[in-house]
Coordinates of C-alpha atoms and ligand atoms in Angstrom, one line a residue:
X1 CA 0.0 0.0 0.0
X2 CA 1.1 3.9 -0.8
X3 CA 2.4 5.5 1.6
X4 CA 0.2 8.4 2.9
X5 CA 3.0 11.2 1.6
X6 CA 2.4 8.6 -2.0
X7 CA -1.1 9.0 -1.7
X8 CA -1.8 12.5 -1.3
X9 CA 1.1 14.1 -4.2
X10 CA -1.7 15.0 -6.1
X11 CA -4.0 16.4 -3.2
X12 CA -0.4 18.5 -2.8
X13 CA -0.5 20.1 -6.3
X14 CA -4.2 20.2 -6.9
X15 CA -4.6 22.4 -3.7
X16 CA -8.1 24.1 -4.9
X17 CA -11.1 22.1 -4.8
X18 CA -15.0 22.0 -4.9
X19 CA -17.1 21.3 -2.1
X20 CA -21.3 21.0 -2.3
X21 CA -23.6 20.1 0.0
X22 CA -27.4 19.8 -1.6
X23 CA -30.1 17.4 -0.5
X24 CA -33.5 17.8 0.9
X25 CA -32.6 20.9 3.1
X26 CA -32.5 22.8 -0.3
X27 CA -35.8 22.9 0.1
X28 CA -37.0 24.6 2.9
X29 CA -33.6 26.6 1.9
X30 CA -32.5 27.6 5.7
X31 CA -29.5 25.7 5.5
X32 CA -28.6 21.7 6.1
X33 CA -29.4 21.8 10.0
X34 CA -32.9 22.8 8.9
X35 CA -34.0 19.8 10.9
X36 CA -32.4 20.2 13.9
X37 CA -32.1 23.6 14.5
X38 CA -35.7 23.8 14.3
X39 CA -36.8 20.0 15.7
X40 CA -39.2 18.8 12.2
X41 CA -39.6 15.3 13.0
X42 CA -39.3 13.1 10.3
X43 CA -43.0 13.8 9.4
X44 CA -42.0 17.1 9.3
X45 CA -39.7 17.1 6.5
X46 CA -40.8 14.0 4.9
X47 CA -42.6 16.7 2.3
X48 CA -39.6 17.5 0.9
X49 CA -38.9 14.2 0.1
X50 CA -41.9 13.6 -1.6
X51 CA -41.3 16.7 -4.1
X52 CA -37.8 16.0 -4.3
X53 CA -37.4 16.7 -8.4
X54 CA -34.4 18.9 -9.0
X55 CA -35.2 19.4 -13.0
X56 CA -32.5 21.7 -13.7
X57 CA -29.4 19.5 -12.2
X58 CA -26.4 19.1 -14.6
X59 CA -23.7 17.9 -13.0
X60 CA -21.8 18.7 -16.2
X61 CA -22.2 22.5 -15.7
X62 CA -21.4 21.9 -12.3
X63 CA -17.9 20.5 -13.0
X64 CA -17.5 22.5 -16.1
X65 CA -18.0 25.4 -13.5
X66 CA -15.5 24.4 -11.0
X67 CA -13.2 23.3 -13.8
X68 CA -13.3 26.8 -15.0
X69 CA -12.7 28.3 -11.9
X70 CA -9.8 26.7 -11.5
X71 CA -10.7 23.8 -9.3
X72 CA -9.1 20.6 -9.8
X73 CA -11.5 18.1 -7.4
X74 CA -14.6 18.2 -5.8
X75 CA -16.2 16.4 -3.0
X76 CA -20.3 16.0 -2.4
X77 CA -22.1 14.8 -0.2
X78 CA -23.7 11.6 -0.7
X79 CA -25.9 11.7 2.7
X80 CA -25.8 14.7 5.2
X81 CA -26.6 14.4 8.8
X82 CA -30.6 14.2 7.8
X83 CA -30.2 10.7 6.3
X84 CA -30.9 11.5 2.9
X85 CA -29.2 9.3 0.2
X86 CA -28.3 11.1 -3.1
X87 CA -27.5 7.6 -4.5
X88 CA -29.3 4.2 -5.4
X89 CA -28.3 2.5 -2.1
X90 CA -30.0 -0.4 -1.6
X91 CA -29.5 -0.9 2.4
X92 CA -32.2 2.2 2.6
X93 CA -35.7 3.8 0.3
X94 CA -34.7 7.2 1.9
X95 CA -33.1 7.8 -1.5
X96 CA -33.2 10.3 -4.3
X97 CA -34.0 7.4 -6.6
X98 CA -37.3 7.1 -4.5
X99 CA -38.5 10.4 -5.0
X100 CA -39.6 12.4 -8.4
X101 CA -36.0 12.9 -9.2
X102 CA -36.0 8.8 -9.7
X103 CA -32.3 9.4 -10.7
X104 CA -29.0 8.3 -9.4
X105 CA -27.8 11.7 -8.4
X106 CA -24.1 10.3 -7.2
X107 CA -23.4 8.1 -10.5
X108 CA -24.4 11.5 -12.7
X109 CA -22.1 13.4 -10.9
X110 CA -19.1 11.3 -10.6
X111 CA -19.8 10.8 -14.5
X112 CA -19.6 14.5 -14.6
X113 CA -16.8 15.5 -13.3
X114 CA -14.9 12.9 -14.4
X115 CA -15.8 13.3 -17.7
X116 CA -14.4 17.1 -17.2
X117 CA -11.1 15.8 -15.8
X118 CA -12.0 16.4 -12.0
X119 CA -10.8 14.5 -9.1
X120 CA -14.1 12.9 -7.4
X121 CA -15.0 13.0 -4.0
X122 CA -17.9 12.0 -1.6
X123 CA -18.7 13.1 1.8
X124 CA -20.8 11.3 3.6
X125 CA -22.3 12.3 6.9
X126 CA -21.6 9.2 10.3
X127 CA -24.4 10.8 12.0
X128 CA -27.6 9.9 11.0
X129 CA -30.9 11.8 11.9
X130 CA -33.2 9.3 9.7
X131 CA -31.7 5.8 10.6
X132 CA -34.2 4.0 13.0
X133 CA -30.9 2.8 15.3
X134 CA -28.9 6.3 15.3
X135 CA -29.7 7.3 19.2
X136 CA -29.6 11.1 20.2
X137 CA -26.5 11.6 21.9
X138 CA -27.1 14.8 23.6
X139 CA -29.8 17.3 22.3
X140 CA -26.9 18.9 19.9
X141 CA -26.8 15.8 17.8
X142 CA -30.7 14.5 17.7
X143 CA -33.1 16.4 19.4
X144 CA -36.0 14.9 17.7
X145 CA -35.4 11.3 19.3
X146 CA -34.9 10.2 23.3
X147 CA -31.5 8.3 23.9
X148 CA -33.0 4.8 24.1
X149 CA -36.0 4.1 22.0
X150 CA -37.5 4.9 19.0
X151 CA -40.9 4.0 18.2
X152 CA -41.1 2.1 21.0
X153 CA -37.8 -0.3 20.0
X154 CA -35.0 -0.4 21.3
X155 CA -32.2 1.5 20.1
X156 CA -29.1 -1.0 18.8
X157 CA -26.2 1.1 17.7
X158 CA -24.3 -2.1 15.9
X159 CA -27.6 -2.2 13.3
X160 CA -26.7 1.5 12.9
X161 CA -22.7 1.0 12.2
X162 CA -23.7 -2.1 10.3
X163 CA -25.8 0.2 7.6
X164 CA -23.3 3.2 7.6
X165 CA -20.4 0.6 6.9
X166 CA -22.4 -1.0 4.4
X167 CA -23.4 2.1 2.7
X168 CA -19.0 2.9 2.7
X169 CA -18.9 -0.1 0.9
X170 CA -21.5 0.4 -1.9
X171 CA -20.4 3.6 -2.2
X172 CA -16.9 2.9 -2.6
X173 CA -17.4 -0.3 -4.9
X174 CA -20.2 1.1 -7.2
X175 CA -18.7 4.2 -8.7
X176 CA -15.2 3.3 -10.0
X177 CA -12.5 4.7 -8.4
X178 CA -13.5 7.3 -5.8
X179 CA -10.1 10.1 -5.0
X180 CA -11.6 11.0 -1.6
X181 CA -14.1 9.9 1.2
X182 CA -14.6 13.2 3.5
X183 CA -16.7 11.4 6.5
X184 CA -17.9 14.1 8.8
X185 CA -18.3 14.5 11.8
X186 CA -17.0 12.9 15.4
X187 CA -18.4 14.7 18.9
X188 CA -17.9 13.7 22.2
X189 CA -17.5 10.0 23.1
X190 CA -18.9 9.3 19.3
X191 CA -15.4 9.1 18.3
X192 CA -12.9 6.5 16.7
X193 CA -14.1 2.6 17.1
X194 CA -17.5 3.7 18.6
X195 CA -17.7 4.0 14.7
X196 CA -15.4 0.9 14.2
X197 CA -13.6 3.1 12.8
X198 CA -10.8 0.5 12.2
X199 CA -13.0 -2.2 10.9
X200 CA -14.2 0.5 8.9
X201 CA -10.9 1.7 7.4
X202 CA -9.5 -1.7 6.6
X203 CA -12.5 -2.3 4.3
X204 CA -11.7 1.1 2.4
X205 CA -8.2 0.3 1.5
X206 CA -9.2 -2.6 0.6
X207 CA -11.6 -1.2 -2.0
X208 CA -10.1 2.2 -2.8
X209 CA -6.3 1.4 -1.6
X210 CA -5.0 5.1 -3.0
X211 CA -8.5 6.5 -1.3
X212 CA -7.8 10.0 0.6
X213 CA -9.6 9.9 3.7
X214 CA -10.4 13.1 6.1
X215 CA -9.4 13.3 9.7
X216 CA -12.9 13.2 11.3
X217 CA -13.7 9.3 12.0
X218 CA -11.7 10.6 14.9
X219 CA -8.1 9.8 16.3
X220 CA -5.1 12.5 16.2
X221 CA -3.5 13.1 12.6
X222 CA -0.9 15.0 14.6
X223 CA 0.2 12.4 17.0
X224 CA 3.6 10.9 16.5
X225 CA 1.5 7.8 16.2
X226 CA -1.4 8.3 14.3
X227 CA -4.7 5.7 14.7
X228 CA -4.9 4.0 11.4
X229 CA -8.2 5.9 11.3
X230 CA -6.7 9.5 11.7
X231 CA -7.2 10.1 8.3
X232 CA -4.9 11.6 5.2
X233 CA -5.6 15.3 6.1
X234 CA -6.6 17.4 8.5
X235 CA -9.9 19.7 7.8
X236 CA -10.1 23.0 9.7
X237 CA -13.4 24.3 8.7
X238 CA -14.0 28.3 8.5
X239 CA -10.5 28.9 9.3
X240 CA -7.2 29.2 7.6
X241 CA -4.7 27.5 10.5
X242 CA -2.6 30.7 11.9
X243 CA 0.3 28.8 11.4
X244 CA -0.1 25.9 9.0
X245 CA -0.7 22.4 10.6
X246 CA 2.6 20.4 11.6
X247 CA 2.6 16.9 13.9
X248 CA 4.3 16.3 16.9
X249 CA 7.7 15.6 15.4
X250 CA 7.3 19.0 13.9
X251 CA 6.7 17.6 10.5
X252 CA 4.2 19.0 7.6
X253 CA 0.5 17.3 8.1
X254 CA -1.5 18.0 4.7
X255 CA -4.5 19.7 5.2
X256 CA -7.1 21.6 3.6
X257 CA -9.9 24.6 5.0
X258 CA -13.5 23.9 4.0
X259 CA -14.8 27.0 3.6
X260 CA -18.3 28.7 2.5
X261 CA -19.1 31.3 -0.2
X262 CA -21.9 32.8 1.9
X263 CA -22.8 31.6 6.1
X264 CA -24.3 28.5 5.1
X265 CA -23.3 25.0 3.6
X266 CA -26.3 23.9 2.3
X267 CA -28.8 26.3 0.4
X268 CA -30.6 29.2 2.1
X269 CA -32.6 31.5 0.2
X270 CA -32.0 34.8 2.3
X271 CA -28.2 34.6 3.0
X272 CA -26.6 37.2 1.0
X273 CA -23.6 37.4 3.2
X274 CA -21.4 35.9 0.0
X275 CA -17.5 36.5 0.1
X276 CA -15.4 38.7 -2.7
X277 CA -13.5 37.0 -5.2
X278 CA -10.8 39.0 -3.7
X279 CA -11.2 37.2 -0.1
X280 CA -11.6 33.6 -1.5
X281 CA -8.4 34.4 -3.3
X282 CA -6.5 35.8 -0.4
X283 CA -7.7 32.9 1.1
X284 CA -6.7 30.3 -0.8
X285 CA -2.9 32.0 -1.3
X286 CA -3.1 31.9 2.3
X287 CA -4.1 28.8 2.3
X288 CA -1.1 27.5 0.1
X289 CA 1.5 30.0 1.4
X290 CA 0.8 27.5 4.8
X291 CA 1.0 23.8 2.7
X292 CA -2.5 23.9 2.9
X293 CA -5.6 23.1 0.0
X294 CA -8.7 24.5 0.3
X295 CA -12.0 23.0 -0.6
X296 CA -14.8 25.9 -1.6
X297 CA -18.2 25.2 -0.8
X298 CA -21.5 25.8 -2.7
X299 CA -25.4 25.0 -2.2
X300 CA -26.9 24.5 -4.8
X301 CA -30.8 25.3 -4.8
X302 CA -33.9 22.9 -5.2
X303 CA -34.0 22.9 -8.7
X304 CA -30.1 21.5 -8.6
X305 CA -28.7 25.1 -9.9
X306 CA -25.8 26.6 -8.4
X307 CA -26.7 30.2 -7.2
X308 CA -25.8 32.8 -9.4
X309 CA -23.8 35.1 -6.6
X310 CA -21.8 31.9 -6.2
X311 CA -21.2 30.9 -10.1
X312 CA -19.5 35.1 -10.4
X313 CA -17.7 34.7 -7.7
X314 CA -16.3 31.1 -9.3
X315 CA -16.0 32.8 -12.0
X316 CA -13.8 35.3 -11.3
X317 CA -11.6 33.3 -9.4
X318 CA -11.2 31.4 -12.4
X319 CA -10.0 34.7 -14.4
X320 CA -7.5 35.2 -11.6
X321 CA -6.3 31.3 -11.6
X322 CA -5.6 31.6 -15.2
X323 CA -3.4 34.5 -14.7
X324 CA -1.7 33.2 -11.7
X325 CA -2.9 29.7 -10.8
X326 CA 1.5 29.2 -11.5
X327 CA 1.5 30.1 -8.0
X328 CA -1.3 28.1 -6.8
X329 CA -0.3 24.5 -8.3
X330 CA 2.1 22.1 -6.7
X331 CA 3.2 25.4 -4.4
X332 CA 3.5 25.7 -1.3
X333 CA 5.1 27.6 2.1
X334 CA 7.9 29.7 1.1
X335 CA 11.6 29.4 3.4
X336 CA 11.3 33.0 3.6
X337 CA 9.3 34.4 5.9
X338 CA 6.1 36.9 5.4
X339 CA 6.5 40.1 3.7
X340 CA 4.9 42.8 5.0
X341 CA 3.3 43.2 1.7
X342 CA 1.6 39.9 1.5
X343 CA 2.3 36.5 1.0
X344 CA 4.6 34.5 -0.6
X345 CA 4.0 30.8 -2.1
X346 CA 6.4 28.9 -3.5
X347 CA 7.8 25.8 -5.9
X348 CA 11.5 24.7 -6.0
X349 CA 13.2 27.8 -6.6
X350 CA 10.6 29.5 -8.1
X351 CA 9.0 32.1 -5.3
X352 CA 5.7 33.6 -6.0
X353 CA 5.0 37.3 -4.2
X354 CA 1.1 38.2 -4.1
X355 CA 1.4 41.5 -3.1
X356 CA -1.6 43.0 -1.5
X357 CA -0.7 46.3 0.2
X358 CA 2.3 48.0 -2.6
X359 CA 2.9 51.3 -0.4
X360 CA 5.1 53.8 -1.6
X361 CA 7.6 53.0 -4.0
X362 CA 9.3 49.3 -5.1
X363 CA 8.5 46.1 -3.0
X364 CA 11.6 45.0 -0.6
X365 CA 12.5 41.5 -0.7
X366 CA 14.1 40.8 2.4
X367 CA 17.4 38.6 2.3
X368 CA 17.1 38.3 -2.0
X369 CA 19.8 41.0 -3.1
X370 CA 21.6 39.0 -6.2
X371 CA 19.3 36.2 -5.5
X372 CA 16.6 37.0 -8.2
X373 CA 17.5 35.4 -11.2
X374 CA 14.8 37.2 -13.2
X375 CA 11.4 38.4 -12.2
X376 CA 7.8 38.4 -14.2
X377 CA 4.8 39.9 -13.4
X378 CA 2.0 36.4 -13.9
X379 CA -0.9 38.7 -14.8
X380 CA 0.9 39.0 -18.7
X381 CA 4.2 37.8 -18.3
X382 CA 6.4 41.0 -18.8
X383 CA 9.6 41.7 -17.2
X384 CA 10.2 43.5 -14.1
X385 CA 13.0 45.2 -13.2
X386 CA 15.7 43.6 -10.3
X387 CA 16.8 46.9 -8.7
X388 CA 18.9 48.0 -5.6
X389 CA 18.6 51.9 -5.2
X390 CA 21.1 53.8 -4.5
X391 CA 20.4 54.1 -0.6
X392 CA 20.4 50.7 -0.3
X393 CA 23.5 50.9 0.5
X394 CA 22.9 53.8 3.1
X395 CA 20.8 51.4 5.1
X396 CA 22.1 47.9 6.5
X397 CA 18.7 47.1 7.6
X398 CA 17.9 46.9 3.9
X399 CA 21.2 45.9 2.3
X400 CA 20.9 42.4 1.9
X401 CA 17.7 43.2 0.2
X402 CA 16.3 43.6 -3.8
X403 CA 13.6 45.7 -4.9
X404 CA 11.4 45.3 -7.7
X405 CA 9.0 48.1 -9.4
X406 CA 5.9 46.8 -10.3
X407 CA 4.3 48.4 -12.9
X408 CA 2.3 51.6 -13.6
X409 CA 0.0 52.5 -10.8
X410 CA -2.3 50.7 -8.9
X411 CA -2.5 47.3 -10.1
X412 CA -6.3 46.5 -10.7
X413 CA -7.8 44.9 -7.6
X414 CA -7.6 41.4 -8.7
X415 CA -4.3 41.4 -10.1
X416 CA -2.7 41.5 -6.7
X417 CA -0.2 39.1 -7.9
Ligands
FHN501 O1 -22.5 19.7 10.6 C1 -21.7 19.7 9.4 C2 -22.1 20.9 8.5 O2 -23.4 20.8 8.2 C3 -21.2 20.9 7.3 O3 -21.3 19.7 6.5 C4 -19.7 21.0 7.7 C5 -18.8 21.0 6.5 O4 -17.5 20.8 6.9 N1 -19.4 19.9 8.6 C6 -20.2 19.8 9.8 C7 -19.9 20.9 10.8 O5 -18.5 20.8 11.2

């Protein structure tokens, strides 16, 4: 078997993917904790199941979407916490081939995206809201339910982990090769082999051996010893680690930010909070300038479209990536440390300098006087001048320094790089 540094080369110089979360909750369109947040038994929301038809979904726009933007994976969810199964499993009928959609949602979409030269990832949710067996483990997890019964049976977790490892398995044996399982998400005491989470891992490899598996079956990624189930990378979510993610023998861990466009991971209607292209890019530099990926979320609505606010903002991180997505690829942290000015990225002895706050002047490169080879701006390839001003030599603070002069005035927002 591939080691994990083996396995995850590629995760290393893809470092920008998609992520999208869509299933029932893109309905009621308050987000995917519609359920719990605001207790609808499964009576409730069974409604939405029943008029479940999103006619517009094209998983080929999708990827051709992400593909454009620069993206080079993409991970969906294949069940969320509310139970719903976007593919034809046949250990449950809570499935989208069940309702008016009557289609295989997952084998479209891995068709897709493959077809568009995409990585292909599922996430699948280990807590269950729907499952008969799933108990509620404290009123954060399952309010609708009380810990021991439901419907007057008796609640037997092993009939639980029995289905969720036996959906893993279709999963992972019906659509070809799968790139990455995201499982999602341990809490309290539900953690490691309460999910037999080793069991559960042995049987992955030995489906998907080059499989890239998240970090939250549960275990420590960062341990000099990791659990066999500590998973492939790490996934801080909403955050872009202050200082990158290293293990206890100091030593890179890969990782990679899930992040949303707007507040919500699933679709809702009235959240108009989206990012700017400017911050997801700053983002994602940051993101690499730490060894780190980072996986971009969308919701897409009822109907299975994308929302508009978030296909512009893909967009025009695209028109950025094909300028400078050099300094994205197979780059990573730089030996130098940050420049006032912004961040660096870097590949082998090519260093990348997103500058983000020019001041007065040319940008100071700290520590690179006769160290620059030759320097081009990415936006359109011309030449920029090496310099070292006169007073350079006035100053020892800055005399082991180079300067460049970027070009004309302001660069235009986007171009910060
Ligand atoms: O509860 C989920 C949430 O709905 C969403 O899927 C995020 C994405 O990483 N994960 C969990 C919250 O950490």
């Amino acid at each position: 078997m591939k080691s994990r540094e083996e396995r995850t080369k590629w995760f290393l110089d893809d470092r920008f993917g998609l992520f999208i979360h869509w299933g029932l909750y893109a309905i009621p369109a308050r987000g995917e904790w519609v359920r719990s947040r605001e207790r609808l038994s499964i009576e409730d929301y069974q409604p939405f199941f029943d008029e479940f038809n999103p006619i517009h979904y094209d998983p080929r726009a999708w990827a051709k979407a992400a593909k454009a933007a620069g993206q080079k994976y993409a991970v969906l969810t294949t069940k969320h916490h509310d139970g719903f199964c976007l593919f034809d499993s046949k250990l449950t009928d809570y499935k989208a081939t069940n309702t008016p959609a009557k289609r295989d949602l997952i084998e479209e979409y891995v068709e897709a995206f493959r077809s568009e030269g995409l990585k292909v990832g599922f996430y699948y949710s280990i807590i269950d809201w729907h499952h008969d067996h799933y108990p509620k483990y404290g009123d954060r997890q399952h309010p609708m339910r009380d810990n021991e019964h439901y419907r007057g049976e008796k609640i037997d977790f092993n009939q639980y982990l029995e289905y969720m490892h036996g959906q893993v398995r279709e999963l992972l044996t019906n659509y070809g090769k799968i790139d990455v399982i995201w499982f999602d998400f341990s809490y309290d005491e539900m953690t490691g082999e309460k999910w037999k989470a080793t069991e559960l891992i042995e049987m992955i490899r030995s489906l998907q051996p080059d499989i890239l598996i998240d970090n939250r079956l549960g275990g420590n990624i960062m341990a000099n010893e990791p659990e066999i189930y500590a998973g492939d990378f790490y996934s801080p979510e909403q955050i872009v680690p202050p200082q990158g993610i290293l293990n206890e023998k100091n030593e890179q861990v890969p990782w990679e930010a899930c992040i949303t466009l707007n507040d919500n991971w699933g679709y809702a209607a009235h959240d108009n909070n989206y990012k700017s292209p400017k911050q997801v890019i700053h983002a994602l530099v940051e993101c690499v300038s730490k060894n780190g990926n980072m996986l971009l979320n969308v919701g897409p609505n009822a109907k299975g479209d994308i929302p508009e606010e978030s296909l512009d903002i893909l967009e025009a991180v695209g028109k950025w990536m094909r300028q400078n997505g050099e300094s994205i690829y197979g780059c990573g942290a730089s030996f130098l440390s940050k420049p006032e000015w912004g961040r660096y990225t870097q590949k082998g002895n090519y260093l990348y300098a997103h500058v983000y706050d020019r001041g007065i002047g040319p940008i100071y490169f700290q520590g690179l006087k006769g160290k620059i080879k030759r320097a081009r701006l990415l936006a359109d390839g011309s030449e920029l001048k090496v310099q070292t001003p006169w007073m350079a030599e006035q100053y020892s603070d800055i005399a082991n320094g180079a300067f460049i002069d970027l070009p004309g005035a302001e660069l235009p927002d986007e171009w910060d790089t």
